[in-house]
Amino acid sequence: MSSATSPWWRDAVIYQVYPRSWADADGDGLGDLPGITSRLPHLVELGVDALWISPFYRSPQRDAGYDVADYRDVDPRFGTLADFDVLIERAHHLGLRLIVDLVPNHSSSDHAWFQQALAAPPGSPERARYIFRDGRGPDGDQPPNNWRSKFGGSAWTRIKEADGAPGQWYLHLFDESQPDFDWSHPEIRAEFEDILRFWLDRGVDGFRIDVAHGMVKTEGYPDAPEKYDLAVDPTASQPMWDQPGVHDIFRSWRRLVDSYDGDRILCAEAWVRPDEALARYVRPDECHHSFNFGYLMTPWRATDQRASITRSLEAVRSVGAVQTWVLSNHDVVRHATRLAVPQSTTSLVGGIGPDDPQPDAELGLRRARAATALMLALPGAAYLYQGEELGLPEATMLPPEARQDPTFWRSDEGDVGRDGCRVPVPWEADRPAFGFNETGATWLPQPEVYGPLAVDRQRGVPGSTLEMYRSLLTLRRDRGLGRGELRWLDGFGPDVVAFVVASAGRTTTVLANIARTPLVLPAGATVLVTSGASDRELPADTTVWLDGELSASQVHVPGV
Ligand code: NOJ
């Protein structure tokens, strides 16, 4: 599957399974590990290299499992460790690698260490594993600094001491049920190395590292700048993000995973700017991958797409790493919906609710297909999110009483949150819960439109989104696109993204038409795959892959 000179992860396609919503074997409405095992053949059919599973550890599920109470056990809602062993054995047997999610920035407030910290006095060794501080003001009733939780509200919560008196404050960059660990404490470092070993010994092929840019905070916990422009400021100008010390942690973890056989990988979830700062996470002795969120956030405009791809490739080239590409995950509005709304940070992470303008589904799907076809031609590794291969839109009509994401309750901006991208996926249109389980129970209601998009309605149907993904993945592998070199093509006009990828002695031309007018291909062009309906014409929002190099002079480019 790999060799020392060409490790698998350099051009891998990794599929994210959100365990709550992929497949539910016991019918309680929440997905589980036996469900995942039963549906693995779908991933083989699709043609991906690996799956990454979001957290399934023991957890009170206040942030859908990103609040871990025991890092070495499976939550009974998802199954058992024995179920995990069956899952990994089956995945490996099918030729799929398996990556698990590691949540090292914070634990659940139910974690034994946090409970011990609450019971122990200020200044005790138990408190030292987390970030407890006295409050400001004469009565200590003001938080220690002005940091905000990513989910809204203050990042500090005040506790009651054992005697019932108002006490110290603890830091939580996310929900108050997610206290941040103090990574300057050697015990935390040792504990996580041990947790890594626990899962590596069980055979996992790597880790996706949650909040990789947040573990180390600026010493002294100074106030954050009041004015901070997410669009331009380097993330490190905030005292809680992207501090240099995080890189020492990755260096030690890299040594650890490298001590195992089989090219195990680390993938950083780091929302970091600019691209050069993000590239530091993938230096040769740190992580293998870092999610390219800058690309995910790029507007669907040719100039922006070209600039983002160029910047991304240059940034990783400087450190000798591979770039990753991603369009959807469990935290952002699905790209089949997102690309139909004017781009803004709110519509990206804040979700879309019933009171918001409803996006044009047809436009969104057309653009999503074109964007995916563009992405899967790019050199490097790619991450897919469950259901995108079906063209699933965001569930935008979820009623408030169905919502479970803590951001919905905490949000300063009235965001509806991330539930809309987390709805159980449809497998068979005519079965209960569209085949998610046998009982029809689902932890979030599935929109009716998911029925016609079910796997069984698309399998073998020419032109379906599922078949398009399968073709793209087969061609990508056969033509070695992930290992290729990208060269931009000129002359196609400002609204067409045009490039060739040369690899394994073959050249593939990729054209993404983001103009309003169609582009007509020459009669002799060999179309390998198209995101649109016709092989000859490229209407607006269509991407095509062609065999060989096509020059602009062979194409009728309107307006050029
Ligand atoms: C990033 C995860 O992807 C997200 O779902 C979670 O809420 C936060 N980290 C906190 O763990």
Coordinates of C-alpha atoms and ligand atoms in Angstrom, one line a residue:
M1 CA 0.0 0.0 0.0
S2 CA 2.9 2.4 0.5
S3 CA 6.7 2.5 0.4
A4 CA 9.4 4.5 2.0
T5 CA 9.7 6.8 -1.0
S6 CA 6.0 7.4 -1.6
P7 CA 4.0 7.2 1.6
W8 CA 0.2 6.8 1.1
W9 CA -0.7 10.1 2.8
R10 CA 0.9 12.3 0.1
D11 CA -2.1 12.0 -2.2
A12 CA -4.6 10.2 0.0
V13 CA -8.4 10.9 -0.1
I14 CA -9.7 10.6 3.5
Y15 CA -13.4 10.4 4.2
Q16 CA -14.8 11.9 7.4
V17 CA -17.3 9.8 9.2
Y18 CA -19.4 11.6 11.8
P19 CA -20.3 8.7 13.9
R20 CA -23.6 10.1 15.3
S21 CA -25.0 10.3 11.8
W22 CA -23.5 7.7 9.4
A23 CA -25.2 4.4 10.3
D24 CA -27.1 3.2 13.3
A25 CA -27.0 -0.5 14.0
D26 CA -28.9 -0.6 17.3
G27 CA -31.7 1.7 16.1
D28 CA -31.6 4.2 19.0
G29 CA -31.4 7.1 16.5
L30 CA -27.7 7.8 17.1
G31 CA -25.1 6.2 14.8
D32 CA -22.6 3.7 16.2
L33 CA -19.4 1.8 15.5
P34 CA -21.2 -1.5 14.4
G35 CA -23.1 0.7 12.0
I36 CA -19.9 2.1 10.6
T37 CA -18.5 -1.4 10.2
S38 CA -21.6 -2.5 8.3
R39 CA -21.3 0.4 5.8
L40 CA -17.6 0.2 5.1
P41 CA -18.2 -1.4 1.6
H42 CA -19.6 2.0 0.6
L43 CA -16.2 3.5 1.1
V44 CA -14.5 0.8 -1.0
E45 CA -17.0 1.4 -3.7
L46 CA -16.5 5.1 -3.6
G47 CA -12.7 4.7 -3.9
V48 CA -11.3 6.5 -0.9
D49 CA -8.1 5.5 0.9
A50 CA -9.0 6.1 4.5
L51 CA -11.7 7.1 6.9
W52 CA -11.4 9.6 9.8
I53 CA -14.0 9.1 12.5
S54 CA -15.0 12.0 14.7
P55 CA -14.9 11.3 18.5
F56 CA -16.6 8.2 19.8
Y57 CA -15.0 8.2 23.3
R58 CA -16.9 8.3 26.6
S59 CA -18.5 11.6 26.7
P60 CA -21.6 13.4 28.0
Q61 CA -22.0 14.6 24.4
R62 CA -22.4 18.3 25.3
D63 CA -20.4 19.1 22.2
A64 CA -21.2 16.0 20.2
G65 CA -18.3 14.0 21.6
Y66 CA -15.7 16.8 21.4
D67 CA -16.0 16.8 25.2
V68 CA -14.2 13.6 26.2
A69 CA -14.6 12.1 29.7
D70 CA -12.4 9.0 29.1
Y71 CA -9.9 9.0 26.2
R72 CA -9.3 5.3 26.4
D73 CA -12.9 4.0 26.1
V74 CA -15.8 4.0 23.7
D75 CA -19.0 5.7 24.8
P76 CA -21.7 3.0 25.3
R77 CA -23.9 5.0 22.9
F78 CA -21.4 4.2 20.1
G79 CA -20.5 0.6 21.2
T80 CA -17.5 -0.9 23.0
L81 CA -13.8 -1.3 22.5
A82 CA -14.5 -4.7 21.1
D83 CA -16.7 -3.1 18.5
F84 CA -13.8 -0.8 17.7
D85 CA -11.4 -3.7 17.2
V86 CA -13.9 -5.3 14.8
L87 CA -14.2 -2.1 12.9
I88 CA -10.5 -1.5 12.5
E89 CA -9.9 -5.1 11.6
R90 CA -12.6 -5.0 8.9
A91 CA -11.4 -1.6 7.6
H92 CA -7.9 -2.9 7.2
H93 CA -9.1 -6.1 5.6
L94 CA -10.9 -4.0 3.0
G95 CA -7.8 -1.9 2.3
L96 CA -9.0 1.2 4.2
R97 CA -6.9 3.0 6.7
L98 CA -8.5 4.4 9.9
I99 CA -7.8 7.7 11.6
V100 CA -9.2 8.7 14.9
D101 CA -9.9 12.1 16.4
L102 CA -7.8 13.3 19.3
V103 CA -9.1 16.1 21.5
P104 CA -6.1 17.4 23.5
N105 CA -7.0 21.1 24.1
H106 CA -9.7 20.3 26.6
S107 CA -11.5 17.5 28.2
S108 CA -15.1 17.2 29.3
S109 CA -16.0 18.7 32.7
D110 CA -17.0 15.1 33.5
H111 CA -13.4 13.9 33.1
A112 CA -12.1 12.4 36.4
W113 CA -9.3 14.9 36.5
F114 CA -11.6 17.9 36.3
Q115 CA -13.9 16.5 38.9
Q116 CA -10.9 16.1 41.2
A117 CA -9.8 19.6 40.4
L118 CA -13.2 20.9 41.5
A119 CA -13.0 19.0 44.7
A120 CA -9.5 20.1 45.5
P121 CA -8.5 23.6 46.8
P122 CA -6.9 26.4 44.8
G123 CA -3.2 25.9 44.3
S124 CA -3.5 22.1 44.5
P125 CA -1.9 19.7 42.1
E126 CA -5.3 18.6 40.9
R127 CA -6.2 22.2 39.8
A128 CA -2.8 22.5 38.1
R129 CA -3.8 20.2 35.2
Y130 CA -6.4 22.8 34.1
I131 CA -6.3 26.6 33.9
F132 CA -7.8 27.9 37.2
R133 CA -7.2 31.5 38.1
D134 CA -8.6 34.0 40.6
G135 CA -11.0 36.5 39.2
R136 CA -10.4 40.2 38.8
G137 CA -12.0 43.0 40.9
P138 CA -12.2 43.4 44.7
D139 CA -14.4 40.3 45.1
G140 CA -12.8 38.3 42.3
D141 CA -16.1 38.4 40.5
Q142 CA -14.7 39.5 37.1
P143 CA -13.2 36.9 34.8
P144 CA -9.4 36.8 34.8
N145 CA -9.2 38.3 31.3
N146 CA -11.4 39.3 28.4
W147 CA -11.2 36.1 26.3
R148 CA -14.3 35.0 24.6
S149 CA -15.4 31.4 24.1
K150 CA -15.5 30.3 20.4
F151 CA -19.1 29.3 21.1
G152 CA -20.0 32.7 22.6
G153 CA -19.9 34.3 26.0
S154 CA -16.9 34.5 28.3
A155 CA -14.2 31.9 28.1
W156 CA -14.1 31.7 31.9
T157 CA -16.6 30.1 34.3
R158 CA -16.5 30.7 38.0
I159 CA -16.8 27.7 40.3
K160 CA -18.1 27.2 43.8
E161 CA -15.4 26.0 46.2
A162 CA -16.0 23.0 48.4
D163 CA -17.4 25.2 51.1
G164 CA -20.0 26.6 48.7
A165 CA -18.3 30.1 48.5
P166 CA -17.8 31.6 45.0
G167 CA -14.3 30.5 44.0
Q168 CA -11.8 30.5 41.2
W169 CA -12.5 30.7 37.4
Y170 CA -11.5 28.1 34.9
L171 CA -10.7 28.6 31.2
H172 CA -12.7 27.0 28.4
L173 CA -12.1 28.2 24.9
F174 CA -15.3 26.3 23.9
D175 CA -18.3 25.3 26.0
E176 CA -18.1 25.6 29.7
S177 CA -18.3 21.8 29.8
Q178 CA -15.0 21.7 28.0
P179 CA -12.2 23.0 30.4
D180 CA -8.9 23.6 28.7
F181 CA -5.9 21.6 29.9
D182 CA -2.7 23.4 31.0
W183 CA -0.2 22.1 28.5
S184 CA 2.7 23.6 30.4
H185 CA 2.1 20.7 32.9
P186 CA 4.3 17.7 32.2
E187 CA 1.6 15.3 33.4
I188 CA -0.7 16.5 30.5
R189 CA 2.1 15.8 27.9
A190 CA 2.8 12.4 29.4
E191 CA -0.9 11.5 29.5
F192 CA -1.5 12.3 25.9
E193 CA 1.6 10.4 24.7
D194 CA 0.1 7.5 26.5
I195 CA -3.3 8.0 24.9
L196 CA -1.6 8.1 21.5
R197 CA 0.1 4.9 22.2
F198 CA -3.1 3.3 23.4
W199 CA -4.8 3.9 20.0
L200 CA -1.6 3.2 18.0
D201 CA -1.3 -0.1 19.7
R202 CA -4.9 -0.9 18.6
G203 CA -3.8 -0.3 15.1
V204 CA -5.0 3.2 14.1
D205 CA -3.3 4.8 11.1
G206 CA -3.3 8.3 12.5
F207 CA -4.9 11.1 14.4
R208 CA -6.8 14.2 13.4
I209 CA -5.8 16.7 16.1
D210 CA -8.7 18.9 17.4
V211 CA -7.9 22.6 18.0
A212 CA -4.2 21.9 17.2
H213 CA -3.5 25.6 17.3
G214 CA -4.9 26.3 20.8
M215 CA -3.1 24.0 23.3
V216 CA -0.5 26.6 24.3
K217 CA -1.5 30.0 25.5
T218 CA 0.6 33.2 25.9
E219 CA 2.1 33.1 29.4
G220 CA 0.4 35.3 31.9
Y221 CA -3.0 35.1 30.0
P222 CA -3.0 38.7 28.8
D223 CA -6.2 40.3 27.5
A224 CA -6.8 39.7 23.8
P225 CA -6.9 42.7 21.4
E226 CA -10.4 44.1 21.3
K227 CA -10.2 44.7 17.6
Y228 CA -9.3 41.6 15.6
D229 CA -10.0 41.2 11.9
L230 CA -10.3 37.5 11.1
A231 CA -9.8 38.2 7.5
V232 CA -6.4 39.8 7.7
D233 CA -4.7 39.5 11.1
P234 CA -2.3 36.6 11.8
T235 CA -4.0 34.3 14.2
A236 CA -1.0 34.4 16.5
S237 CA -1.8 38.0 17.3
Q238 CA -4.4 36.5 19.6
P239 CA -2.9 35.1 22.9
M240 CA -4.7 31.8 22.8
W241 CA -4.0 30.7 19.2
D242 CA -1.0 29.6 17.2
Q243 CA 1.5 30.2 19.9
P244 CA 5.1 28.9 19.1
G245 CA 5.0 26.3 21.9
V246 CA 2.4 24.1 20.1
H247 CA 5.1 23.1 17.7
D248 CA 7.1 21.3 20.4
I249 CA 4.1 19.1 21.1
F250 CA 3.8 18.1 17.5
R251 CA 7.5 17.4 17.3
S252 CA 7.3 15.0 20.2
W253 CA 4.2 13.3 18.7
R254 CA 5.8 13.0 15.3
R255 CA 8.7 11.1 17.0
L256 CA 6.2 8.9 18.7
V257 CA 4.1 8.0 15.6
D258 CA 7.3 7.5 13.6
S259 CA 8.4 4.9 16.1
Y260 CA 5.5 2.8 14.9
D261 CA 5.5 1.0 11.5
G262 CA 3.1 1.7 8.7
D263 CA 3.2 5.4 8.0
R264 CA 0.8 6.6 10.7
I265 CA -0.1 10.2 10.3
L266 CA -1.0 13.4 12.2
C267 CA -3.4 15.9 10.8
A268 CA -3.8 19.3 12.4
E269 CA -7.1 21.1 12.7
A270 CA -5.6 24.6 13.0
W271 CA -7.7 27.6 11.9
V272 CA -4.6 29.6 11.4
R273 CA -3.7 32.6 9.1
P274 CA -1.7 33.3 7.0
D275 CA -0.8 30.3 4.9
E276 CA 2.8 30.5 5.9
A277 CA 1.8 30.2 9.6
L278 CA -0.3 27.1 8.7
A279 CA 2.7 25.6 6.8
R280 CA 4.7 25.6 10.1
Y281 CA 2.4 22.8 11.3
V282 CA 3.6 20.5 8.5
R283 CA 7.3 21.0 8.7
P284 CA 9.1 17.7 8.2
D285 CA 9.3 16.9 11.9
E286 CA 5.7 17.9 12.8
C287 CA 2.3 16.9 11.3
H288 CA 1.8 15.3 7.9
H289 CA -1.4 17.2 7.1
S290 CA -3.1 20.4 8.1
F291 CA -6.6 21.2 6.9
N292 CA -6.5 23.9 4.3
F293 CA -9.4 26.0 5.7
G294 CA -8.2 29.0 3.7
Y295 CA -9.2 27.0 0.6
L296 CA -12.5 25.9 2.1
M297 CA -13.4 29.6 2.7
T298 CA -12.4 30.7 -0.7
P299 CA -15.4 32.3 -2.6
W300 CA -16.5 30.6 -5.8
R301 CA -14.9 33.1 -8.1
A302 CA -12.1 32.2 -10.6
T303 CA -9.7 34.9 -9.4
D304 CA -10.1 33.9 -5.8
Q305 CA -9.8 30.2 -6.6
R306 CA -6.6 30.7 -8.6
A307 CA -5.1 32.9 -5.9
S308 CA -6.0 30.5 -3.1
I309 CA -4.6 27.4 -4.9
T310 CA -1.4 29.3 -5.8
R311 CA -0.9 30.5 -2.3
S312 CA -1.6 27.2 -0.8
L313 CA 0.8 25.3 -3.0
E314 CA 3.6 27.9 -2.5
A315 CA 3.2 27.8 1.3
V316 CA 3.7 24.1 1.6
R317 CA 6.4 23.9 -1.0
S318 CA 8.5 26.1 1.3
V319 CA 8.5 23.4 3.9
G320 CA 8.5 20.4 1.6
A321 CA 5.0 19.2 2.7
V322 CA 1.9 18.3 0.8
Q323 CA -1.1 20.5 0.7
T324 CA -4.6 19.2 1.7
W325 CA -7.9 20.3 0.2
V326 CA -11.3 20.3 1.9
L327 CA -14.7 21.8 1.1
S328 CA -17.0 20.4 3.9
N329 CA -16.8 19.0 7.4
H330 CA -19.0 18.8 10.5
D331 CA -18.4 22.4 11.5
V332 CA -19.3 24.3 8.4
V333 CA -22.3 24.7 6.1
R334 CA -22.3 21.9 3.5
H335 CA -20.7 23.2 0.3
A336 CA -23.8 22.1 -1.8
T337 CA -25.6 24.9 0.1
R338 CA -22.7 27.3 1.0
L339 CA -21.7 27.9 -2.5
A340 CA -25.1 29.2 -3.4
V341 CA -25.1 32.0 -0.8
P342 CA -23.0 35.1 -0.8
Q343 CA -19.9 34.2 1.1
S344 CA -19.5 35.4 4.6
T345 CA -18.0 34.0 7.8
T346 CA -21.5 33.7 9.3
S347 CA -22.9 31.6 6.5
L348 CA -19.8 29.5 6.8
V349 CA -19.8 28.5 10.4
G350 CA -22.9 30.0 11.9
G351 CA -25.3 27.8 10.1
I352 CA -28.4 28.7 8.1
G353 CA -31.8 28.5 9.8
P354 CA -35.5 28.7 8.8
D355 CA -35.5 32.5 9.3
D356 CA -32.6 33.1 6.9
P357 CA -33.0 33.5 3.1
Q358 CA -33.2 30.0 1.7
P359 CA -30.4 29.2 -0.8
D360 CA -31.0 28.0 -4.3
A361 CA -30.5 24.2 -4.1
E362 CA -30.0 23.7 -7.8
L363 CA -27.3 26.4 -8.0
G364 CA -25.6 25.1 -4.9
L365 CA -25.4 21.5 -6.1
R366 CA -24.1 22.6 -9.5
R367 CA -21.4 24.6 -7.9
A368 CA -20.6 22.0 -5.4
R369 CA -20.1 19.4 -8.1
A370 CA -17.9 21.8 -10.0
A371 CA -15.9 22.7 -6.9
T372 CA -15.3 19.1 -6.0
A373 CA -14.2 18.2 -9.5
L374 CA -11.8 21.1 -9.3
M375 CA -10.5 20.1 -5.8
L376 CA -10.0 16.4 -6.6
A377 CA -7.6 17.3 -9.5
L378 CA -5.3 19.3 -7.2
P379 CA -1.9 17.9 -6.1
G380 CA -1.9 16.7 -2.5
A381 CA -4.3 15.0 -0.2
A382 CA -8.1 15.6 0.0
Y383 CA -10.7 15.3 2.7
L384 CA -14.3 14.5 2.0
Y385 CA -17.2 14.8 4.5
Q386 CA -19.9 12.1 4.7
G387 CA -22.8 12.8 2.4
E388 CA -21.1 15.2 0.1
E389 CA -20.7 12.4 -2.4
L390 CA -24.5 12.4 -2.5
G391 CA -24.7 16.2 -3.0
L392 CA -26.5 16.5 0.4
P393 CA -27.6 20.1 1.1
E394 CA -27.5 21.7 4.5
A395 CA -30.6 21.0 6.5
T396 CA -31.7 24.6 6.9
M397 CA -35.2 24.2 8.3
L398 CA -34.4 22.5 11.6
P399 CA -36.7 23.8 14.3
P400 CA -35.2 25.4 17.4
E401 CA -36.3 22.5 19.6
A402 CA -34.4 20.0 17.5
R403 CA -31.1 21.8 17.8
Q404 CA -28.3 20.3 19.9
D405 CA -25.2 22.3 19.0
P406 CA -24.0 24.3 22.0
T407 CA -23.3 27.2 19.8
F408 CA -27.0 27.6 19.2
W409 CA -27.5 28.4 22.9
R410 CA -24.2 30.3 23.5
S411 CA -23.8 32.3 20.3
D412 CA -23.3 36.1 20.7
E413 CA -24.4 36.6 17.1
G414 CA -27.6 34.5 17.2
D415 CA -26.0 31.8 15.1
V416 CA -28.2 28.7 14.6
G417 CA -25.1 26.5 14.8
R418 CA -23.8 23.4 13.1
D419 CA -26.6 20.8 13.3
G420 CA -27.6 21.5 9.7
C421 CA -24.5 19.7 8.4
R422 CA -24.8 16.8 10.9
V423 CA -28.1 15.2 10.0
P424 CA -28.1 11.4 9.5
V425 CA -27.2 10.4 5.9
P426 CA -29.7 8.6 3.6
W427 CA -28.8 5.2 2.3
E428 CA -32.0 3.7 1.0
A429 CA -34.9 6.0 0.1
D430 CA -37.7 3.6 0.9
R431 CA -36.5 2.4 4.3
P432 CA -37.1 3.9 7.8
A433 CA -34.8 6.9 8.3
F434 CA -33.7 6.4 4.7
G435 CA -31.8 3.4 5.8
F436 CA -29.9 5.1 8.6
N437 CA -31.4 2.4 10.9
E438 CA -34.3 0.0 11.1
T439 CA -36.4 1.9 13.5
G440 CA -36.8 5.3 11.9
A441 CA -35.5 7.2 14.9
T442 CA -33.0 9.9 14.2
W443 CA -31.3 12.3 16.7
L444 CA -31.9 15.1 14.2
P445 CA -34.8 15.1 11.7
Q446 CA -33.9 14.3 8.1
P447 CA -35.3 16.7 5.5
E448 CA -37.6 15.1 2.9
V449 CA -35.1 16.1 0.1
Y450 CA -32.6 13.6 1.5
G451 CA -34.8 10.7 0.2
P452 CA -34.2 11.1 -3.5
L453 CA -30.5 11.7 -2.8
A454 CA -30.1 8.3 -1.0
V455 CA -27.2 6.1 -2.0
D456 CA -29.6 3.5 -3.6
R457 CA -31.1 6.2 -5.8
Q458 CA -27.8 7.3 -7.2
R459 CA -25.8 4.1 -7.4
G460 CA -25.2 3.1 -11.1
V461 CA -27.2 6.2 -12.3
P462 CA -25.0 8.0 -14.9
G463 CA -24.5 11.6 -14.0
S464 CA -25.5 11.2 -10.4
T465 CA -23.3 13.0 -7.9
L466 CA -22.3 9.6 -6.4
E467 CA -21.2 8.3 -9.8
M468 CA -19.4 11.5 -10.5
Y469 CA -17.4 11.2 -7.2
R470 CA -16.6 7.6 -8.1
S471 CA -15.3 8.6 -11.6
L472 CA -13.3 11.4 -10.2
L473 CA -11.7 9.2 -7.6
T474 CA -10.9 6.4 -10.0
L475 CA -9.4 8.9 -12.5
R476 CA -7.5 10.7 -9.9
R477 CA -5.9 7.5 -8.7
D478 CA -5.2 6.1 -12.2
R479 CA -3.7 9.3 -13.5
G480 CA -1.7 10.1 -10.3
L481 CA -3.2 13.5 -10.0
G482 CA -2.5 13.8 -6.3
R483 CA 1.2 13.4 -7.0
G484 CA 1.2 15.6 -10.1
E485 CA 2.6 19.1 -10.8
L486 CA 0.1 21.9 -11.5
R487 CA 0.7 24.4 -14.3
W488 CA -1.8 27.2 -15.0
L489 CA -3.1 27.7 -18.5
D490 CA -3.5 31.1 -19.9
G491 CA -5.9 32.6 -22.4
F492 CA -9.2 31.1 -21.0
G493 CA -10.3 34.5 -19.7
P494 CA -10.6 35.7 -16.1
D495 CA -13.6 33.6 -15.2
V496 CA -12.2 30.1 -16.1
V497 CA -9.9 28.3 -13.8
A498 CA -7.7 26.4 -16.2
F499 CA -4.7 24.2 -15.5
V500 CA -2.9 21.0 -16.4
V501 CA -1.6 18.4 -14.1
A502 CA 1.2 16.3 -15.3
S503 CA 1.9 13.0 -13.6
A504 CA 3.0 9.5 -14.4
G505 CA 3.7 10.5 -18.0
R506 CA 0.2 11.8 -18.6
T507 CA -1.3 15.2 -18.8
T508 CA -4.8 16.1 -17.7
T509 CA -6.4 19.4 -18.5
V510 CA -8.8 20.8 -15.9
L511 CA -11.2 23.6 -16.8
A512 CA -13.7 25.1 -14.3
N513 CA -16.0 27.5 -15.9
I514 CA -17.1 30.1 -13.3
A515 CA -18.3 32.5 -16.0
R516 CA -21.9 33.2 -16.7
T517 CA -21.6 32.0 -20.4
P518 CA -20.9 28.5 -21.6
L519 CA -17.5 27.5 -23.0
V520 CA -17.6 25.2 -26.1
L521 CA -15.0 22.4 -26.3
P522 CA -13.4 21.4 -29.6
A523 CA -14.7 18.3 -31.3
G524 CA -11.5 16.3 -30.8
A525 CA -11.3 16.9 -27.0
T526 CA -11.4 13.7 -24.9
V527 CA -13.6 14.3 -21.9
L528 CA -12.6 12.1 -19.0
V529 CA -15.3 13.4 -16.6
T530 CA -17.6 16.4 -16.3
S531 CA -19.5 17.8 -13.4
G532 CA -22.2 19.0 -15.9
A533 CA -24.6 17.3 -18.2
S534 CA -22.9 17.6 -21.6
D535 CA -19.5 16.6 -22.9
R536 CA -19.2 19.4 -25.5
E537 CA -20.4 22.4 -23.6
L538 CA -19.3 23.8 -20.3
P539 CA -22.1 25.9 -18.9
A540 CA -21.6 28.2 -16.0
D541 CA -20.4 26.4 -12.8
T542 CA -19.1 23.3 -14.5
T543 CA -15.7 21.6 -14.3
V544 CA -14.3 19.2 -16.8
W545 CA -11.2 16.9 -17.0
L546 CA -9.7 16.3 -20.4
D547 CA -7.1 13.9 -21.6
G548 CA -3.9 15.8 -22.8
E549 CA -3.2 19.5 -22.9
L550 CA -5.8 21.8 -24.3
S551 CA -4.8 25.3 -25.4
A552 CA -7.2 28.2 -25.2
S553 CA -7.0 28.7 -28.9
Q554 CA -8.9 25.4 -29.4
V555 CA -11.8 26.6 -27.3
H556 CA -14.4 29.2 -28.0
V557 CA -14.1 31.4 -24.9
P558 CA -16.8 34.0 -24.9
G559 CA -15.6 37.5 -24.4
V560 CA -11.9 36.7 -25.0
Ligands
NOJ1 C1 -13.3 21.6 16.5 C2 -14.3 20.5 16.2 O1 -14.3 20.2 14.9 C3 -15.6 21.1 16.7 O2 -16.7 20.3 16.3 C4 -15.6 21.2 18.2 O3 -16.8 21.8 18.6 C5 -14.4 22.1 18.6 N1 -13.2 21.8 17.9 C6 -14.2 21.9 20.1 O4 -13.6 20.7 20.3

